[in-house]
XYZ file of C-alpha atoms in Angstrom:
592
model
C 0.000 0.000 0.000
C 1.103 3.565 -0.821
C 1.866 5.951 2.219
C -0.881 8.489 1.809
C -1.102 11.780 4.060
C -3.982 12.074 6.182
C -5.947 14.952 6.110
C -7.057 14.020 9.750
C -6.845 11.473 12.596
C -10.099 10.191 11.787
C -9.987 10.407 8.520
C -6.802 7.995 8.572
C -7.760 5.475 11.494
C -10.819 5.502 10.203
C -10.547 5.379 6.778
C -12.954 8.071 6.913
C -11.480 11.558 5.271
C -12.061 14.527 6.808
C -13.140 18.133 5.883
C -12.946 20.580 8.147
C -11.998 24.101 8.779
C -10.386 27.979 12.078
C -9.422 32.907 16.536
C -9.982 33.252 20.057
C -13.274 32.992 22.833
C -14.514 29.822 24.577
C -17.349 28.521 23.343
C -18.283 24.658 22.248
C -20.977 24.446 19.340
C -22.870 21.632 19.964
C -24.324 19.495 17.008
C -27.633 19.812 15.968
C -27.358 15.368 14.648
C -25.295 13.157 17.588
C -23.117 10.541 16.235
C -24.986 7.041 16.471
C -23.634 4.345 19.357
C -22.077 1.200 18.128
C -24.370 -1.739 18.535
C -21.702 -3.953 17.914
C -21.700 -7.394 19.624
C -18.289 -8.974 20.463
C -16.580 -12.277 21.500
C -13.284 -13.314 22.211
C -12.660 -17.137 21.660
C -10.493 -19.174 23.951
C -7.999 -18.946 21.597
C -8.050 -15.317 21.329
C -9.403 -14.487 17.937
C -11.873 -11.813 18.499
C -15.204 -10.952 16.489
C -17.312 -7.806 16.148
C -20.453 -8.076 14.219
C -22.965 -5.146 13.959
C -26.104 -6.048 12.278
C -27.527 -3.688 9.691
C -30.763 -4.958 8.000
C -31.575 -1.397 5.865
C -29.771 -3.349 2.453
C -29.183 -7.329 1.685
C -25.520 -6.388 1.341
C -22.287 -7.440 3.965
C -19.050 -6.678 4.870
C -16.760 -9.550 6.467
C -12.766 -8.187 7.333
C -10.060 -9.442 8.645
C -7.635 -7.567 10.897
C -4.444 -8.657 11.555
C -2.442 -6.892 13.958
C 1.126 -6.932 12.504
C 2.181 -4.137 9.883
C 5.661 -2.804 8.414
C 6.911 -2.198 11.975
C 6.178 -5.003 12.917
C 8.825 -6.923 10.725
C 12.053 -6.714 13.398
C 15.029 -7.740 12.057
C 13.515 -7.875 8.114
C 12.864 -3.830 9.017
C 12.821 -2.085 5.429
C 11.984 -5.511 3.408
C 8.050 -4.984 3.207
C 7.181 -8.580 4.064
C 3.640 -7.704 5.438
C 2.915 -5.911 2.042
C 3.957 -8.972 0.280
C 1.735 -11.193 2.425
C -0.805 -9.155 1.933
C -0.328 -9.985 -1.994
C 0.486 -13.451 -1.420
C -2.502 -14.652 1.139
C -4.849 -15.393 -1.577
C -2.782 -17.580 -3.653
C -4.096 -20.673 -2.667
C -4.264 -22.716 0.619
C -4.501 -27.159 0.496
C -8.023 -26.665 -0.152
C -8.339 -23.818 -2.609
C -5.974 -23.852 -5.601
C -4.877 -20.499 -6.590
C -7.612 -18.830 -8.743
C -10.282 -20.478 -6.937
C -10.740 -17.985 -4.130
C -11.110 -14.857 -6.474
C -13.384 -17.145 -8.881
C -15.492 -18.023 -5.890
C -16.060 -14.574 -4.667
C -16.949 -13.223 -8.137
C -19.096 -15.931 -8.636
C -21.013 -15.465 -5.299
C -20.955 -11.400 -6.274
C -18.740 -10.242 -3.946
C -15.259 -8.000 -4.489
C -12.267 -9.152 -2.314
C -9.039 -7.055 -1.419
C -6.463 -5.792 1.414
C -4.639 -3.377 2.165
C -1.220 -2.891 4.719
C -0.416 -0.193 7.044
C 2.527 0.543 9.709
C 0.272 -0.995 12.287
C -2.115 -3.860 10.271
C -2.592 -5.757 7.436
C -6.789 -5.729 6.929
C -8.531 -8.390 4.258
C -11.949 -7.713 2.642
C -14.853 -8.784 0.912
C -17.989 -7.038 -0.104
C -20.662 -9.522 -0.261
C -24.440 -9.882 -1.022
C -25.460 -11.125 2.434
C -26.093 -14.960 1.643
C -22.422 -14.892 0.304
C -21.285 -13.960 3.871
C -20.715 -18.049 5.338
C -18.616 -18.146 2.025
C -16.903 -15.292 2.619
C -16.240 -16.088 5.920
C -14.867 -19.243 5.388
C -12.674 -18.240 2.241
C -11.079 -15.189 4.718
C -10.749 -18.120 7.511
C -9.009 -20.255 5.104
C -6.460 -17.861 3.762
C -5.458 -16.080 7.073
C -4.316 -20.066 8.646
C -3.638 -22.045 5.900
C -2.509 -20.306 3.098
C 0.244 -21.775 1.447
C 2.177 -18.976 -0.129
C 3.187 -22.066 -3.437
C 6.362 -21.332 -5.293
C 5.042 -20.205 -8.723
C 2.542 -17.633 -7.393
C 5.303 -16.310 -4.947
C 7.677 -16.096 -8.203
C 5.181 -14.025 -10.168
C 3.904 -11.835 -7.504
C 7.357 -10.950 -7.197
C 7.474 -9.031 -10.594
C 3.862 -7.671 -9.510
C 5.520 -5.877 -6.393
C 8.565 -5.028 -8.134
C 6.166 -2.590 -10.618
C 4.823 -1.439 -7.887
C 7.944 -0.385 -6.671
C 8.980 1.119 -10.216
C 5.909 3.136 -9.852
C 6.086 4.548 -6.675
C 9.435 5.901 -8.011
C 7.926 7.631 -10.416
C 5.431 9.242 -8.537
C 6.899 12.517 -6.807
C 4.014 12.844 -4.098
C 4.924 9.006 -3.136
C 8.271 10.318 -2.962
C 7.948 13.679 -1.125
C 5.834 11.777 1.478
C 8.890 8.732 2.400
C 11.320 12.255 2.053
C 9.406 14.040 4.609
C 8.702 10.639 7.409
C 12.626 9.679 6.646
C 13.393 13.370 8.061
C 10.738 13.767 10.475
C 11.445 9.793 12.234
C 15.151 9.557 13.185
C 14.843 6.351 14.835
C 11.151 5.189 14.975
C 10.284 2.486 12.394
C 7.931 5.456 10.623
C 10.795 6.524 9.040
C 10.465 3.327 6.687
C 7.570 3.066 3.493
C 5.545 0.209 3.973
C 6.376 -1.254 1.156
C 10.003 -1.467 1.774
C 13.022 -0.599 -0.076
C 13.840 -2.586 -3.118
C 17.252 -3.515 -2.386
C 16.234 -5.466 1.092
C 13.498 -6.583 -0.758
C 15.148 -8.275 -3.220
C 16.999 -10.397 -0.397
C 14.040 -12.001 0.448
C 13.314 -15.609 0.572
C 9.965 -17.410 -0.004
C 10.991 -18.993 3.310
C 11.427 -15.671 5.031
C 7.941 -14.619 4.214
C 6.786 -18.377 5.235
C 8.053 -17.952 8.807
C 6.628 -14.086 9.270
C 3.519 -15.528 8.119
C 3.660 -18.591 10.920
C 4.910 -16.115 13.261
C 2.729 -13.425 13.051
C -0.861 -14.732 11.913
C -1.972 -16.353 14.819
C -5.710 -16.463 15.904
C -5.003 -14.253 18.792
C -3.147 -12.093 16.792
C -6.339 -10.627 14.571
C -9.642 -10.451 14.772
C -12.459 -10.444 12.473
C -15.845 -7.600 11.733
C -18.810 -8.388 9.991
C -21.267 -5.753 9.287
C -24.293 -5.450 7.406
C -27.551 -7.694 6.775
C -26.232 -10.671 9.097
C -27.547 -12.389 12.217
C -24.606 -11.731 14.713
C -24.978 -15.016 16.713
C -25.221 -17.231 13.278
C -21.778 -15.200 11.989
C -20.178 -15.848 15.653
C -21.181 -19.397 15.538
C -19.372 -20.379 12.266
C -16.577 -18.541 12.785
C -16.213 -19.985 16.120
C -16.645 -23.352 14.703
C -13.906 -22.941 11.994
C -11.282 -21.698 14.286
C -11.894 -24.516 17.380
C -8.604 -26.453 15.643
C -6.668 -23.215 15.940
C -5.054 -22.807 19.488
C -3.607 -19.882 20.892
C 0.245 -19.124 19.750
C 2.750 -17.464 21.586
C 3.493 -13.779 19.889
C 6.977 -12.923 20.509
C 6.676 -8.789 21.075
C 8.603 -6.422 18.669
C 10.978 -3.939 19.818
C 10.020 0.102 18.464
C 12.358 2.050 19.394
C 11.121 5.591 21.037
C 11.778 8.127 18.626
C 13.870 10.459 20.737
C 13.137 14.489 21.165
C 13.746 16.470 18.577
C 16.285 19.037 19.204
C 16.094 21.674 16.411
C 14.911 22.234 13.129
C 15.399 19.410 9.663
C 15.929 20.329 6.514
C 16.114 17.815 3.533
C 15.647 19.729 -0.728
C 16.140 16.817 -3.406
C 15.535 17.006 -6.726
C 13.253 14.462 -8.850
C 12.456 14.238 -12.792
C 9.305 16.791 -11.714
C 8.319 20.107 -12.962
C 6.171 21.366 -9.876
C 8.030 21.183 -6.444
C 6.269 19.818 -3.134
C 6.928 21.755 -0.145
C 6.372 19.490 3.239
C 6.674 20.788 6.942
C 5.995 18.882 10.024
C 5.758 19.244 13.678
C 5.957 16.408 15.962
C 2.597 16.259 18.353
C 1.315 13.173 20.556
C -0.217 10.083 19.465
C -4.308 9.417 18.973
C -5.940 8.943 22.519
C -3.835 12.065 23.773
C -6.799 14.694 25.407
C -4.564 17.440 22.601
C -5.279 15.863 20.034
C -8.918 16.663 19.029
C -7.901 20.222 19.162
C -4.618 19.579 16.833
C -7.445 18.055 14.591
C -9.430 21.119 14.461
C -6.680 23.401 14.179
C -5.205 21.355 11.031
C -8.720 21.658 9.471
C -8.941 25.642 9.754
C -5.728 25.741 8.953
C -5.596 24.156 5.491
C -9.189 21.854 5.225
C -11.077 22.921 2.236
C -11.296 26.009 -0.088
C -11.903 28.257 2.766
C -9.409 27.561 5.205
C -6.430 29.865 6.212
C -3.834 28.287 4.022
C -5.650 27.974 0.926
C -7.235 31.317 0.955
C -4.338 33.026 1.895
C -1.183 31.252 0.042
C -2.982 30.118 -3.194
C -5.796 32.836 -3.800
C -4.199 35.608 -2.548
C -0.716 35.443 -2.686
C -0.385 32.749 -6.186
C 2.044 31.178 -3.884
C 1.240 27.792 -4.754
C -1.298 25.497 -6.877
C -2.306 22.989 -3.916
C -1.931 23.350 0.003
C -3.404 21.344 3.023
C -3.165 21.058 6.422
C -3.262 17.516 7.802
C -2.542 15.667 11.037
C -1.019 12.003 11.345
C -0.875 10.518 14.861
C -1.041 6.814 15.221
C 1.822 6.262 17.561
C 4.115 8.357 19.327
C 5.049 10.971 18.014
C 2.365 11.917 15.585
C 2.503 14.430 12.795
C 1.019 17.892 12.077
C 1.791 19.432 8.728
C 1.206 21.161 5.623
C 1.627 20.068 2.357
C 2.033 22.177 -1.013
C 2.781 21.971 -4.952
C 3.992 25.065 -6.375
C 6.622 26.348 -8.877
C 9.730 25.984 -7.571
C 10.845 29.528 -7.047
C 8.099 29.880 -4.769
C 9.642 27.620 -2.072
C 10.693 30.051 -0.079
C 8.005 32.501 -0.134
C 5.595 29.870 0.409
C 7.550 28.310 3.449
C 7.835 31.945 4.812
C 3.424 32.352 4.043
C 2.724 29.083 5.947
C 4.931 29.830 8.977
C 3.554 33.618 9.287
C -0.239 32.104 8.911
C 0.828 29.430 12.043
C 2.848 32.586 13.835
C -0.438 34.928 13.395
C -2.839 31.612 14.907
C -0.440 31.829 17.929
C -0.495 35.277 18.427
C -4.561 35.875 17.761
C -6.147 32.234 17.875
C -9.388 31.438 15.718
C -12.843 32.864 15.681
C -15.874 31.184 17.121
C -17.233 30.706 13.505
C -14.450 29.380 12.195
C -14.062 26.482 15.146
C -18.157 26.086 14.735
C -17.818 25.401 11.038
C -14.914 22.845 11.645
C -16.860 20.930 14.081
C -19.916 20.694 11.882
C -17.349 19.711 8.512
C -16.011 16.939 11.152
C -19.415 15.488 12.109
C -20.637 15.560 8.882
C -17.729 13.845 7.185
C -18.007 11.098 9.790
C -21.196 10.390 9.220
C -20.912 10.275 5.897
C -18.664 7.541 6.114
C -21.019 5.105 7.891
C -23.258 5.160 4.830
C -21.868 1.933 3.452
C -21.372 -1.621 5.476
C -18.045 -1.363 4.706
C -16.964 2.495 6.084
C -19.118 0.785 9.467
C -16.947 -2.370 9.461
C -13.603 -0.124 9.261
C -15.077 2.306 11.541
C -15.008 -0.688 14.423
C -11.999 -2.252 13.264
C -9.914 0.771 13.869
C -11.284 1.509 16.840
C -10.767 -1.847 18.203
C -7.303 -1.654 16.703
C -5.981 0.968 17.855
C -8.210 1.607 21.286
C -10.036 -1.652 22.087
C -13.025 0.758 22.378
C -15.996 0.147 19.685
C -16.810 3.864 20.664
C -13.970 5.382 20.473
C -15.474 7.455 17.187
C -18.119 8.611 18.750
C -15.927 9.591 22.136
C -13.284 11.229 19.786
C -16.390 13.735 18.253
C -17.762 14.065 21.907
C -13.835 15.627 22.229
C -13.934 17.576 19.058
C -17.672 19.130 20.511
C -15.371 20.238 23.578
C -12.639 22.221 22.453
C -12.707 25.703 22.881
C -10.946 28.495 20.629
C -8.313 28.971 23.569
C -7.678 24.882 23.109
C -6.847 26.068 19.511
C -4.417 28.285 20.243
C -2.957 26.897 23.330
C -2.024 23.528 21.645
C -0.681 25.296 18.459
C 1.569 27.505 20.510
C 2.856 24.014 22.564
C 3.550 21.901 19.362
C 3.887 24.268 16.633
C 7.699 25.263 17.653
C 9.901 25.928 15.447
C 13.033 23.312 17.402
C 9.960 20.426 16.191
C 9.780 21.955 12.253
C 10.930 18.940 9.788
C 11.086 20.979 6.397
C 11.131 19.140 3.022
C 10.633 19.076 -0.828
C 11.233 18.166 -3.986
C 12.072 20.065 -7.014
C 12.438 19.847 -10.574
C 16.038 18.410 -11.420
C 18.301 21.658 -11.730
C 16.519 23.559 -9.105
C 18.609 23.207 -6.397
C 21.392 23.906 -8.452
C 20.417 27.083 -9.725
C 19.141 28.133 -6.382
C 23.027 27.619 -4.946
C 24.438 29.038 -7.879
C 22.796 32.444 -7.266
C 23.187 31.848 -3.684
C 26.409 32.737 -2.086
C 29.068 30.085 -1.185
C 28.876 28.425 1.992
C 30.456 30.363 5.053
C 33.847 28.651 5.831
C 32.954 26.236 8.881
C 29.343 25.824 7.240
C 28.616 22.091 7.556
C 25.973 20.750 4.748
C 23.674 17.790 4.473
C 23.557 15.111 2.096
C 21.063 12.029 2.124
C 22.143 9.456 -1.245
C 18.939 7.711 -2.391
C 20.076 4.583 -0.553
C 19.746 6.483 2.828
C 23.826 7.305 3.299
C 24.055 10.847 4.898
C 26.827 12.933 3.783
C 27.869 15.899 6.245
C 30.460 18.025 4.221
C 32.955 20.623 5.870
C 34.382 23.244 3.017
C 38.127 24.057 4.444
C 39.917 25.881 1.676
C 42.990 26.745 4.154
C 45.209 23.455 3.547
C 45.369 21.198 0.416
C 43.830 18.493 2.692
C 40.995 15.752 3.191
C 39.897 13.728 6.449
C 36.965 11.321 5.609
C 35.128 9.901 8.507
C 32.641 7.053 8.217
C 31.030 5.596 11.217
C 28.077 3.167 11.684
C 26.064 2.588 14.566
C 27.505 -0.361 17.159
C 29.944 -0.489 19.737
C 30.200 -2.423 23.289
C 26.460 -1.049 23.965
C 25.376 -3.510 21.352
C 27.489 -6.348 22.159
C 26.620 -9.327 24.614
C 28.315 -11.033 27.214
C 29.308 -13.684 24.601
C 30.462 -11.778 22.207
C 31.752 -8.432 24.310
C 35.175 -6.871 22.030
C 34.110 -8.170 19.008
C 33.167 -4.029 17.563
C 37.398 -3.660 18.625
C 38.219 -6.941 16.794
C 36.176 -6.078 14.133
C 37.634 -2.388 13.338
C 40.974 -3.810 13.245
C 40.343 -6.601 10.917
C 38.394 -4.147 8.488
C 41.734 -3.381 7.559
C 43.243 -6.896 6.454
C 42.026 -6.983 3.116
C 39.511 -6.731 0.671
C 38.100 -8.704 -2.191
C 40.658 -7.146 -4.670
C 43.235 -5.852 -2.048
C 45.767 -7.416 1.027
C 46.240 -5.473 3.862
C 49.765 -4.450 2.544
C 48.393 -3.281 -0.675
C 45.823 -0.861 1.075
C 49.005 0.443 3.152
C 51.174 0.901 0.275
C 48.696 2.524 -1.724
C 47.469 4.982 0.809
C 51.438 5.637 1.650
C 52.307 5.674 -1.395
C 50.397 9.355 -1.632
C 50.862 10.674 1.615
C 47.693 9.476 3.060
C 46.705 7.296 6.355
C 44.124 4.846 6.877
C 42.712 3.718 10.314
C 39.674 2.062 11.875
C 37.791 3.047 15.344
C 35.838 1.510 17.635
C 33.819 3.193 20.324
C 31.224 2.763 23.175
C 28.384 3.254 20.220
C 29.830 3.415 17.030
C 32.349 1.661 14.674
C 34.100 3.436 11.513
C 37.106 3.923 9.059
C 39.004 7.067 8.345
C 40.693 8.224 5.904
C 43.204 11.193 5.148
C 44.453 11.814 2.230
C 45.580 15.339 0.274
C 43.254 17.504 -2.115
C 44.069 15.942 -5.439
C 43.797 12.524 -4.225
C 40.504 12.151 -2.613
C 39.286 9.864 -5.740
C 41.786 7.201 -4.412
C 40.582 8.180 -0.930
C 36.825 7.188 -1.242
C 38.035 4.260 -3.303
C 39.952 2.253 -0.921
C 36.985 4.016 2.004
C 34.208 2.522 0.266
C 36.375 -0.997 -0.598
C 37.257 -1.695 2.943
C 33.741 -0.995 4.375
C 32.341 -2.792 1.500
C 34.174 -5.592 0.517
C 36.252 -6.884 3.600
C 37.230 -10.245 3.232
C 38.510 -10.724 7.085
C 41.338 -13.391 5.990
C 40.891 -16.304 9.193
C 44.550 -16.077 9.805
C 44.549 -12.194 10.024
C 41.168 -12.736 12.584
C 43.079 -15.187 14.282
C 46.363 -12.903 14.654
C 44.094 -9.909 15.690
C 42.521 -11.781 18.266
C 45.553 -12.902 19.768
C 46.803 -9.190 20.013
C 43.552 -8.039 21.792
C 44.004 -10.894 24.510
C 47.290 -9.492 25.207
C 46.110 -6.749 25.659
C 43.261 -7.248 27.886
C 46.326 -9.093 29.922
């Protein structure tokens, strides 16, 4: 699934999009329509599978999903491959029972439409069913979620499948400007990663690998099914109950997310892509979902840049031309969440349209919202939800992502009780909190040549001015101008160190940093001294409490041969056993 920017929390939990719109007095509109109760029924089974049906008898039509609580962060140490995207390809390929055109062919042929779709957080399976199809349906998502069988050939061919997909999402610069803006936003929190993956890891990927995520992670206490619409909730417990009686409970082992740490200042990240328009991103951490700031973050993204009358769009595109699209939007599954604005303009607008958006936030701060405006957002909230209860499926995703993400059918309704209850000096209380500029993430992408032209008329960096580089394969590149001495000292260092090691294997980051240096595919250890030497230049490994690394220094004109013997040690190390063995030896002594 492509990463999309949410307009609004609800609107992306929910799969419900939002449209709403924002100064300062504290009043709480009430609405005139309340949102309707779930009347949901629910079971857990002994073995932990869960069910929510809500019965809806107004059309002869169903919904039966599948949620499965494991999505792209969930994927530990195959972080970055995508395998819960690929399993969400490869689940209805055929299982012992059903070869693998015979599930689609089924559904069709009972009038249903079957698909799925993977998040950060889930993996969720569908089908859209005329009501008597639902024990079919039922059975067919049963089937596929424990017994699929993921055969050879299909795997094979889906492979190419995904592989478009990827070759697509590369083309597509708001794809791109979205994974540009989470990779600078999300230093260390799997967020930081598309769902889909990177190609490279990808391509490392075994059948097998996906085999034993699949065993691992789809588990009958490990999802849960909803069926809405024209369906007797005890008959649709009762079958589903009976299917999954020879399905115990499995053990889960928990995934490590790491806490995306405070942000200390402001992130900056311009790349250029083969686009004409450039997209302009900027983003402010806030807290996650169920925080009580959050409904008013909500509200103050709608005013902000919700429809044709909010802030942004009536100030930066109709009266300033600054750019063709904006939006305000806010993104807070887990913490930390994201507030932001998004724009496509020409690209020597970036500037003045960066400089627009942050004066529109600054003047919010400083003089808050209207009572109108936070009246008109509420309504635009209420009636947007609704709205997307109108079909049995919008109902069943409306429950599943409640239960998901709050184990509370009612958390939709609770969440618009919320939105009734902030007041204009919420608005501008929780702007002035989050909205700072030490939180800003600031992105885009231009046309190719932009940038270029932009530092060309630009003065030179200040001596001491250190720049920012990110290579399309993630590398960051911090570059020092020095024009004083005809010299260059190249630093690499990678994340590791005796904080990572183990009692068992405690000194192997010191080991390892001085066997880096023994030789290379192409290259002995005396050849990489005597061609380094042989120009003046040094070469050296460290090893730290945290970090590991190779340096090199080498004069001005030959920084070519520099990088090249850099990149060949940290690439291509061949750790000869005798030099390993030697190496050890020496470290002993040393501990001695």
């Amino acid at each position: 699934m492509r990463r999309r920017l949410a307009r609004s929390v609800l609107g992306l939990f929910l799969m419900m999009p939002f449209i709403s719109h924002g100064k300062t007095a504290d009043v709480s509109i009430e609405p005139a329509i309340a949102f309707p109760e779930a009347t949901a029924r629910q079971w857990t089974l002994d073995n932990g599978l869960g069910i929510i049906v809500q019965e809806d008898h107004s059309s002869p039509v169903a919904s039966v999903q599948v949620w499965v609580d494991t999505g792209s962060v969930d994927e530990d140490k195959h972080l970055g491959a995508g395998l819960s995207h690929i399993l969400e390809h490869m689940l209805f390929k055929g299982t012992p029972t059903r070869p693998a055109n015979d599930i689609a062919l089924k559904i069709q042929d009972s009038g249903g439409y079957i698909n799925a779709y993977t998040s950060f957080d889930r993996t969720v399976y569908w089908i859209d069913i005329p009501a008597k199809g639902v024990p079919t349906a039922v059975d067919i998502l049963a089937d596929a979620m424990m017994n699929s069988t993921l055969p050879e050939e299909e795997y094979a061919k889906e492979q190419e499948v995904i592989r478009r997909e990827f070759a697509m999402g590369y083309d597509d610069p708001d794809r791109v400007s979205s994974l540009q803006l989470f990779n600078t936003a999300y230093a260390v929190h799997p967020y930081r990663h598309p769902v889909i993956g990177y190609i490279d890891i990808y391509n490392k990927l075994t059948r097998d690998d996906v085999l034993a995520y699949y065993r691992k992670r789809y588990t009958p206490n490990n999802m849960f099914f909803v069926v809405t619409g024209d369906v007797e909730a005890e008959r649709v417990h009762e079958q589903i109950a009976k299917i999954f009686e020879k399905y115990p409970r499995q053990s889960v082992e928990p995934v490590f997310i790491p806490a995306e740490p405070p942000q200390l200042g402001r992130r900056t990240a311009d790349t250029e892509f083969a686009t004409e328009l450039t997209r302009l991103s900027l983003a402010w951490h806030v807290p996650a979902l169920t925080d009580p700031d959050v409904p008013a973050l909500d509200l103050a993204s709608t005013i902000l840049g919700s429809g044709r009358s909010s802030r942004l769009y009536r100030e930066i595109r109709e009266e300033k031309g600054l750019a063709h699209e904006i939006s305000a939007w806010l993104y807070a599954p887990g913490d930390p969440g994201l507030f932001g604005v998004s724009a496509t303009l020409d690209p020597d607008q970036r500037e003045a349209a960066e400089k627009a958006v942050l004066e529109a936030i600054a003047k919010l701060k400083a003089e808050g919202v209207n009572p109108e405006e936070l009246a008109k957002a509420k309504k635009q909230s209420l009636s947007s939800q609704l709205g997307s209860l109108t079909t049995t499926r919008g109902i069943a995703a409306d429950l599943g992502s409640n239960w998901m993400l709050t184990r509370n059918l009612d958390f939709s309704r609770d969440y618009l009780k919320a939105i009734q209850a902030v007041t204009v000096g919420d608005i501008q209380r929780v702007v002035r909190k989050y909205l700072v500029d030490d939180q800003l993430s600031a992105t885009s992408l231009n046309p190719v040549g932009a940038l270029a032209e932009k530092a060309a008329a630009e003065k030179p960096p200040a001596a001491g001015e250190i720049r920012k580089f990110t290579l399309s394969n993630g590398l960051r590149l911090l570059v020092r101008e020095d024009p004083r001495l005809p010299l260059v000292s190249i630093v690499s260092v990678f994340k590791a160190g005796t904080l990572a090691e183990s009692e068992k294997d405690n000194g192997i980051t010191e080991l390892e940093s001085t066997a880096l240096l023994k030789g290379t595919a192409t290259r002995t250890a005396e050849q990489i001294a005597d061609r380094i030497e042989a120009v003046g230049g040094s070469i050296g490994s460290l090893a730290g409490s945290n970090s590991i690394g190779v340096s090199v220094s080498v004069m001005q004109p030959d920084l070519t041969l520099g990088l090249e013997l850099l990149a060949d040690v940290l690439i291509h190390p061949s750790f000869p056993p005798a030099e390993v063995a030697r190496e050890t030896q020496i470290q002993l002594a040393g501990i001695k």
